[in-house]
Amino acid sequence: MSTDTPAYTPLYDPATDGRAYVPPLDQAIDRARKVLDEKATANIHDTDEMLRAAVGLEMRLRSLVAALDKEAGR
């Protein structure tokens, strides 16, 4: 097994990509629903659209989980 650094840059690095702002849970849910609606019509055969959808959904999912954790006191 190699200990070399990966040949790519990960979408999220917890060491450097901390969130300073966590939205209230109701806002996080609304934003997640909006992005789900926006990305639902993305063309699966269009690489650029799929990349934009993946990044947008990942960002909203992280925000939603952070809001849930904050509400739960974690």
Backbone atoms as SQL, in Angstrom:
CREATE TABLE atoms (id INTEGER PRIMARY KEY, chain TEXT, resi INTEGER, resn TEXT, atom TEXT, x REAL, y REAL, z REAL);
INSERT INTO atoms VALUES
  (1, 'A', 1, 'MET', 'N', 0.832, -1.178, 0.000),
  (2, 'A', 1, 'MET', 'CA', 0.000, 0.000, 0.000),
  (3, 'A', 1, 'MET', 'C', 0.878, 1.244, 0.000),
  (4, 'A', 2, 'SER', 'N', 0.556, 2.188, -0.841),
  (5, 'A', 2, 'SER', 'CA', 1.361, 3.382, -0.999),
  (6, 'A', 2, 'SER', 'C', 0.920, 4.474, -0.018),
  (7, 'A', 3, 'THR', 'N', 1.872, 5.267, 0.426),
  (8, 'A', 3, 'THR', 'CA', 1.555, 6.401, 1.306),
  (9, 'A', 3, 'THR', 'C', 1.667, 7.718, 0.553),
  (10, 'A', 4, 'ASP', 'N', 1.766, 7.636, -0.774),
  (11, 'A', 4, 'ASP', 'CA', 1.855, 8.850, -1.588),
  (12, 'A', 4, 'ASP', 'C', 0.554, 9.635, -1.504),
  (13, 'A', 5, 'THR', 'N', 0.655, 10.921, -1.765),
  (14, 'A', 5, 'THR', 'CA', -0.551, 11.745, -1.802),
  (15, 'A', 5, 'THR', 'C', -1.356, 11.384, -3.042),
  (16, 'A', 6, 'PRO', 'N', -2.683, 11.526, -2.984),
  (17, 'A', 6, 'PRO', 'CA', -3.502, 11.179, -4.137),
  (18, 'A', 6, 'PRO', 'C', -3.182, 12.074, -5.333),
  (19, 'A', 7, 'ALA', 'N', -3.472, 11.560, -6.527),
  (20, 'A', 7, 'ALA', 'CA', -3.219, 12.302, -7.758),
  (21, 'A', 7, 'ALA', 'C', -4.394, 13.208, -8.109),
  (22, 'A', 8, 'TYR', 'N', -5.228, 13.485, -7.153),
  (23, 'A', 8, 'TYR', 'CA', -6.386, 14.337, -7.374),
  (24, 'A', 8, 'TYR', 'C', -6.607, 15.189, -6.137),
  (25, 'A', 9, 'THR', 'N', -7.447, 16.183, -6.273),
  (26, 'A', 9, 'THR', 'CA', -7.834, 17.004, -5.140),
  (27, 'A', 9, 'THR', 'C', -9.233, 16.587, -4.720),
  (28, 'A', 10, 'PRO', 'N', -9.420, 16.155, -3.481),
  (29, 'A', 10, 'PRO', 'CA', -10.757, 15.713, -3.069),
  (30, 'A', 10, 'PRO', 'C', -11.749, 16.868, -3.042),
  (31, 'A', 11, 'LEU', 'N', -13.010, 16.541, -3.224),
  (32, 'A', 11, 'LEU', 'CA', -14.082, 17.533, -3.201),
  (33, 'A', 11, 'LEU', 'C', -14.147, 18.212, -1.838),
  (34, 'A', 12, 'TYR', 'N', -13.885, 17.461, -0.779),
  (35, 'A', 12, 'TYR', 'CA', -13.971, 17.996, 0.581),
  (36, 'A', 12, 'TYR', 'C', -12.794, 17.494, 1.389),
  (37, 'A', 13, 'ASP', 'N', -12.128, 18.403, 2.070),
  (38, 'A', 13, 'ASP', 'CA', -11.029, 18.055, 2.959),
  (39, 'A', 13, 'ASP', 'C', -11.370, 18.603, 4.339),
  (40, 'A', 14, 'PRO', 'N', -11.718, 17.738, 5.296),
  (41, 'A', 14, 'PRO', 'CA', -12.131, 18.215, 6.612),
  (42, 'A', 14, 'PRO', 'C', -11.059, 19.045, 7.324),
  (43, 'A', 15, 'ALA', 'N', -9.811, 18.855, 6.956),
  (44, 'A', 15, 'ALA', 'CA', -8.736, 19.612, 7.599),
  (45, 'A', 15, 'ALA', 'C', -8.739, 21.083, 7.186),
  (46, 'A', 16, 'THR', 'N', -9.230, 21.374, 5.995),
  (47, 'A', 16, 'THR', 'CA', -9.169, 22.755, 5.498),
  (48, 'A', 16, 'THR', 'C', -10.529, 23.341, 5.137),
  (49, 'A', 17, 'ASP', 'N', -11.563, 22.521, 5.069),
  (50, 'A', 17, 'ASP', 'CA', -12.869, 22.990, 4.602),
  (51, 'A', 17, 'ASP', 'C', -13.913, 23.058, 5.712),
  (52, 'A', 18, 'GLY', 'N', -13.542, 23.579, 6.847),
  (53, 'A', 18, 'GLY', 'CA', -14.508, 23.713, 7.934),
  (54, 'A', 18, 'GLY', 'C', -15.569, 24.743, 7.604),
  (55, 'A', 19, 'ARG', 'N', -16.723, 24.609, 8.199),
  (56, 'A', 19, 'ARG', 'CA', -17.819, 25.540, 7.949),
  (57, 'A', 19, 'ARG', 'C', -17.887, 26.553, 9.088),
  (58, 'A', 20, 'ALA', 'N', -17.781, 27.813, 8.753),
  (59, 'A', 20, 'ALA', 'CA', -17.885, 28.853, 9.767),
  (60, 'A', 20, 'ALA', 'C', -19.345, 29.149, 10.089),
  (61, 'A', 21, 'TYR', 'N', -20.201, 29.092, 9.083),
  (62, 'A', 21, 'TYR', 'CA', -21.607, 29.422, 9.262),
  (63, 'A', 21, 'TYR', 'C', -22.453, 28.167, 9.084),
  (64, 'A', 22, 'VAL', 'N', -23.312, 27.909, 10.045),
  (65, 'A', 22, 'VAL', 'CA', -24.271, 26.809, 9.936),
  (66, 'A', 22, 'VAL', 'C', -25.660, 27.434, 9.933),
  (67, 'A', 23, 'PRO', 'N', -26.415, 27.222, 8.848),
  (68, 'A', 23, 'PRO', 'CA', -27.740, 27.843, 8.781),
  (69, 'A', 23, 'PRO', 'C', -28.704, 27.193, 9.764),
  (70, 'A', 24, 'PRO', 'N', -29.772, 27.897, 10.128),
  (71, 'A', 24, 'PRO', 'CA', -30.818, 27.269, 10.934),
  (72, 'A', 24, 'PRO', 'C', -31.390, 26.075, 10.168),
  (73, 'A', 25, 'LEU', 'N', -31.881, 25.094, 10.896),
  (74, 'A', 25, 'LEU', 'CA', -32.347, 23.856, 10.278),
  (75, 'A', 25, 'LEU', 'C', -33.420, 24.091, 9.221),
  (76, 'A', 26, 'ASP', 'N', -34.376, 24.954, 9.498),
  (77, 'A', 26, 'ASP', 'CA', -35.444, 25.175, 8.515),
  (78, 'A', 26, 'ASP', 'C', -34.899, 25.749, 7.208),
  (79, 'A', 27, 'GLN', 'N', -33.903, 26.638, 7.290),
  (80, 'A', 27, 'GLN', 'CA', -33.277, 27.180, 6.081),
  (81, 'A', 27, 'GLN', 'C', -32.491, 26.104, 5.345),
  (82, 'A', 28, 'ALA', 'N', -31.776, 25.269, 6.085),
  (83, 'A', 28, 'ALA', 'CA', -30.993, 24.195, 5.464),
  (84, 'A', 28, 'ALA', 'C', -31.905, 23.219, 4.719),
  (85, 'A', 29, 'ILE', 'N', -33.042, 22.904, 5.309),
  (86, 'A', 29, 'ILE', 'CA', -34.001, 22.008, 4.655),
  (87, 'A', 29, 'ILE', 'C', -34.558, 22.662, 3.394),
  (88, 'A', 30, 'ASP', 'N', -34.943, 23.930, 3.480),
  (89, 'A', 30, 'ASP', 'CA', -35.464, 24.638, 2.303),
  (90, 'A', 30, 'ASP', 'C', -34.446, 24.679, 1.172),
  (91, 'A', 31, 'ARG', 'N', -33.203, 24.973, 1.507),
  (92, 'A', 31, 'ARG', 'CA', -32.140, 25.036, 0.494),
  (93, 'A', 31, 'ARG', 'C', -31.878, 23.662, -0.115),
  (94, 'A', 32, 'ALA', 'N', -31.900, 22.630, 0.719),
  (95, 'A', 32, 'ALA', 'CA', -31.691, 21.266, 0.203),
  (96, 'A', 32, 'ALA', 'C', -32.809, 20.886, -0.769),
  (97, 'A', 33, 'ARG', 'N', -34.038, 21.214, -0.414),
  (98, 'A', 33, 'ARG', 'CA', -35.169, 20.925, -1.315),
  (99, 'A', 33, 'ARG', 'C', -35.034, 21.673, -2.631),
  (100, 'A', 34, 'LYS', 'N', -34.608, 22.924, -2.541),
  (101, 'A', 34, 'LYS', 'CA', -34.447, 23.734, -3.752),
  (102, 'A', 34, 'LYS', 'C', -33.397, 23.121, -4.680),
  (103, 'A', 35, 'VAL', 'N', -32.264, 22.741, -4.122),
  (104, 'A', 35, 'VAL', 'CA', -31.203, 22.154, -4.945),
  (105, 'A', 35, 'VAL', 'C', -31.643, 20.797, -5.521),
  (106, 'A', 36, 'LEU', 'N', -32.370, 20.014, -4.732),
  (107, 'A', 36, 'LEU', 'CA', -32.897, 18.751, -5.261),
  (108, 'A', 36, 'LEU', 'C', -33.800, 19.005, -6.461),
  (109, 'A', 37, 'ASP', 'N', -34.676, 19.997, -6.357),
  (110, 'A', 37, 'ASP', 'CA', -35.565, 20.335, -7.473),
  (111, 'A', 37, 'ASP', 'C', -34.770, 20.812, -8.691),
  (112, 'A', 38, 'GLU', 'N', -33.767, 21.658, -8.447),
  (113, 'A', 38, 'GLU', 'CA', -32.957, 22.194, -9.546),
  (114, 'A', 38, 'GLU', 'C', -32.181, 21.096, -10.266),
  (115, 'A', 39, 'LYS', 'N', -31.638, 20.164, -9.519),
  (116, 'A', 39, 'LYS', 'CA', -30.759, 19.147, -10.106),
  (117, 'A', 39, 'LYS', 'C', -31.512, 17.929, -10.627),
  (118, 'A', 40, 'ALA', 'N', -32.799, 17.833, -10.341),
  (119, 'A', 40, 'ALA', 'CA', -33.591, 16.667, -10.758),
  (120, 'A', 40, 'ALA', 'C', -33.660, 16.532, -12.271),
  (121, 'A', 41, 'THR', 'N', -33.539, 17.628, -12.986),
  (122, 'A', 41, 'THR', 'CA', -33.664, 17.580, -14.443),
  (123, 'A', 41, 'THR', 'C', -32.316, 17.552, -15.160),
  (124, 'A', 42, 'ALA', 'N', -31.237, 17.394, -14.409),
  (125, 'A', 42, 'ALA', 'CA', -29.911, 17.372, -15.025),
  (126, 'A', 42, 'ALA', 'C', -29.790, 16.193, -15.999),
  (127, 'A', 43, 'ASN', 'N', -29.132, 16.445, -17.112),
  (128, 'A', 43, 'ASN', 'CA', -28.932, 15.437, -18.148),
  (129, 'A', 43, 'ASN', 'C', -27.818, 14.482, -17.723),
  (130, 'A', 44, 'ILE', 'N', -28.176, 13.235, -17.509),
  (131, 'A', 44, 'ILE', 'CA', -27.201, 12.244, -17.035),
  (132, 'A', 44, 'ILE', 'C', -26.087, 11.990, -18.054),
  (133, 'A', 45, 'HIS', 'N', -26.303, 12.356, -19.297),
  (134, 'A', 45, 'HIS', 'CA', -25.296, 12.156, -20.350),
  (135, 'A', 45, 'HIS', 'C', -24.389, 13.371, -20.528),
  (136, 'A', 46, 'ASP', 'N', -24.600, 14.403, -19.730),
  (137, 'A', 46, 'ASP', 'CA', -23.798, 15.621, -19.801),
  (138, 'A', 46, 'ASP', 'C', -22.868, 15.656, -18.589),
  (139, 'A', 47, 'THR', 'N', -21.600, 15.420, -18.823),
  (140, 'A', 47, 'THR', 'CA', -20.618, 15.349, -17.741),
  (141, 'A', 47, 'THR', 'C', -20.580, 16.628, -16.909),
  (142, 'A', 48, 'ASP', 'N', -20.637, 17.776, -17.572),
  (143, 'A', 48, 'ASP', 'CA', -20.596, 19.044, -16.840),
  (144, 'A', 48, 'ASP', 'C', -21.819, 19.198, -15.933),
  (145, 'A', 49, 'GLU', 'N', -22.997, 18.857, -16.440),
  (146, 'A', 49, 'GLU', 'CA', -24.200, 18.951, -15.611),
  (147, 'A', 49, 'GLU', 'C', -24.124, 17.997, -14.425),
  (148, 'A', 50, 'MET', 'N', -23.618, 16.807, -14.633),
  (149, 'A', 50, 'MET', 'CA', -23.504, 15.837, -13.549),
  (150, 'A', 50, 'MET', 'C', -22.509, 16.322, -12.496),
  (151, 'A', 51, 'LEU', 'N', -21.428, 16.924, -12.932),
  (152, 'A', 51, 'LEU', 'CA', -20.445, 17.460, -11.992),
  (153, 'A', 51, 'LEU', 'C', -21.053, 18.594, -11.172),
  (154, 'A', 52, 'ARG', 'N', -21.765, 19.515, -11.840),
  (155, 'A', 52, 'ARG', 'CA', -22.414, 20.606, -11.119),
  (156, 'A', 52, 'ARG', 'C', -23.469, 20.082, -10.148),
  (157, 'A', 53, 'ALA', 'N', -24.208, 19.072, -10.571),
  (158, 'A', 53, 'ALA', 'CA', -25.219, 18.486, -9.693),
  (159, 'A', 53, 'ALA', 'C', -24.561, 17.845, -8.467),
  (160, 'A', 54, 'ALA', 'N', -23.499, 17.094, -8.691),
  (161, 'A', 54, 'ALA', 'CA', -22.820, 16.426, -7.579),
  (162, 'A', 54, 'ALA', 'C', -22.269, 17.424, -6.572),
  (163, 'A', 55, 'VAL', 'N', -21.647, 18.474, -7.059),
  (164, 'A', 55, 'VAL', 'CA', -21.069, 19.473, -6.162),
  (165, 'A', 55, 'VAL', 'C', -22.168, 20.220, -5.409),
  (166, 'A', 56, 'GLY', 'N', -23.212, 20.633, -6.124),
  (167, 'A', 56, 'GLY', 'CA', -24.307, 21.352, -5.469),
  (168, 'A', 56, 'GLY', 'C', -24.992, 20.517, -4.406),
  (169, 'A', 57, 'LEU', 'N', -25.243, 19.248, -4.731),
  (170, 'A', 57, 'LEU', 'CA', -25.897, 18.363, -3.764),
  (171, 'A', 57, 'LEU', 'C', -24.991, 18.072, -2.572),
  (172, 'A', 58, 'GLU', 'N', -23.710, 17.894, -2.832),
  (173, 'A', 58, 'GLU', 'CA', -22.764, 17.627, -1.736),
  (174, 'A', 58, 'GLU', 'C', -22.700, 18.810, -0.779),
  (175, 'A', 59, 'MET', 'N', -22.665, 20.011, -1.329),
  (176, 'A', 59, 'MET', 'CA', -22.601, 21.209, -0.481),
  (177, 'A', 59, 'MET', 'C', -23.853, 21.340, 0.385),
  (178, 'A', 60, 'ARG', 'N', -25.017, 21.118, -0.201),
  (179, 'A', 60, 'ARG', 'CA', -26.268, 21.236, 0.549),
  (180, 'A', 60, 'ARG', 'C', -26.416, 20.119, 1.575),
  (181, 'A', 61, 'LEU', 'N', -25.952, 18.926, 1.236),
  (182, 'A', 61, 'LEU', 'CA', -26.028, 17.817, 2.184),
  (183, 'A', 61, 'LEU', 'C', -25.140, 18.096, 3.397),
  (184, 'A', 62, 'ARG', 'N', -23.944, 18.611, 3.163),
  (185, 'A', 62, 'ARG', 'CA', -23.062, 18.969, 4.287),
  (186, 'A', 62, 'ARG', 'C', -23.701, 20.039, 5.160),
  (187, 'A', 63, 'SER', 'N', -24.316, 21.026, 4.531),
  (188, 'A', 63, 'SER', 'CA', -24.976, 22.097, 5.260),
  (189, 'A', 63, 'SER', 'C', -26.146, 21.549, 6.083),
  (190, 'A', 64, 'LEU', 'N', -26.914, 20.653, 5.490),
  (191, 'A', 64, 'LEU', 'CA', -28.056, 20.054, 6.184),
  (192, 'A', 64, 'LEU', 'C', -27.596, 19.224, 7.385),
  (193, 'A', 65, 'VAL', 'N', -26.569, 18.424, 7.203),
  (194, 'A', 65, 'VAL', 'CA', -26.052, 17.611, 8.308),
  (195, 'A', 65, 'VAL', 'C', -25.499, 18.500, 9.418),
  (196, 'A', 66, 'ALA', 'N', -24.809, 19.575, 9.049),
  (197, 'A', 66, 'ALA', 'CA', -24.283, 20.505, 10.062),
  (198, 'A', 66, 'ALA', 'C', -25.421, 21.150, 10.851),
  (199, 'A', 67, 'ALA', 'N', -26.497, 21.511, 10.148),
  (200, 'A', 67, 'ALA', 'CA', -27.649, 22.112, 10.835),
  (201, 'A', 67, 'ALA', 'C', -28.320, 21.100, 11.761),
  (202, 'A', 68, 'LEU', 'N', -28.424, 19.869, 11.309),
  (203, 'A', 68, 'LEU', 'CA', -29.003, 18.817, 12.164),
  (204, 'A', 68, 'LEU', 'C', -28.131, 18.584, 13.395),
  (205, 'A', 69, 'ASP', 'N', -26.818, 18.531, 13.200),
  (206, 'A', 69, 'ASP', 'CA', -25.892, 18.344, 14.329),
  (207, 'A', 69, 'ASP', 'C', -25.998, 19.504, 15.307),
  (208, 'A', 70, 'LYS', 'N', -26.077, 20.719, 14.789),
  (209, 'A', 70, 'LYS', 'CA', -26.178, 21.902, 15.662),
  (210, 'A', 70, 'LYS', 'C', -27.465, 21.841, 16.473),
  (211, 'A', 71, 'GLU', 'N', -28.566, 21.499, 15.817),
  (212, 'A', 71, 'GLU', 'CA', -29.860, 21.422, 16.511),
  (213, 'A', 71, 'GLU', 'C', -29.834, 20.339, 17.586),
  (214, 'A', 72, 'ALA', 'N', -29.136, 19.240, 17.308),
  (215, 'A', 72, 'ALA', 'CA', -29.064, 18.126, 18.256),
  (216, 'A', 72, 'ALA', 'C', -27.996, 18.361, 19.337),
  (217, 'A', 73, 'GLY', 'N', -27.236, 19.444, 19.194),
  (218, 'A', 73, 'GLY', 'CA', -26.198, 19.756, 20.185),
  (219, 'A', 73, 'GLY', 'C', -24.961, 18.895, 20.049),
  (220, 'A', 74, 'ARG', 'N', -24.669, 18.430, 18.846),
  (221, 'A', 74, 'ARG', 'CA', -23.454, 17.620, 18.618),
  (222, 'A', 74, 'ARG', 'C', -22.311, 18.458, 18.123);
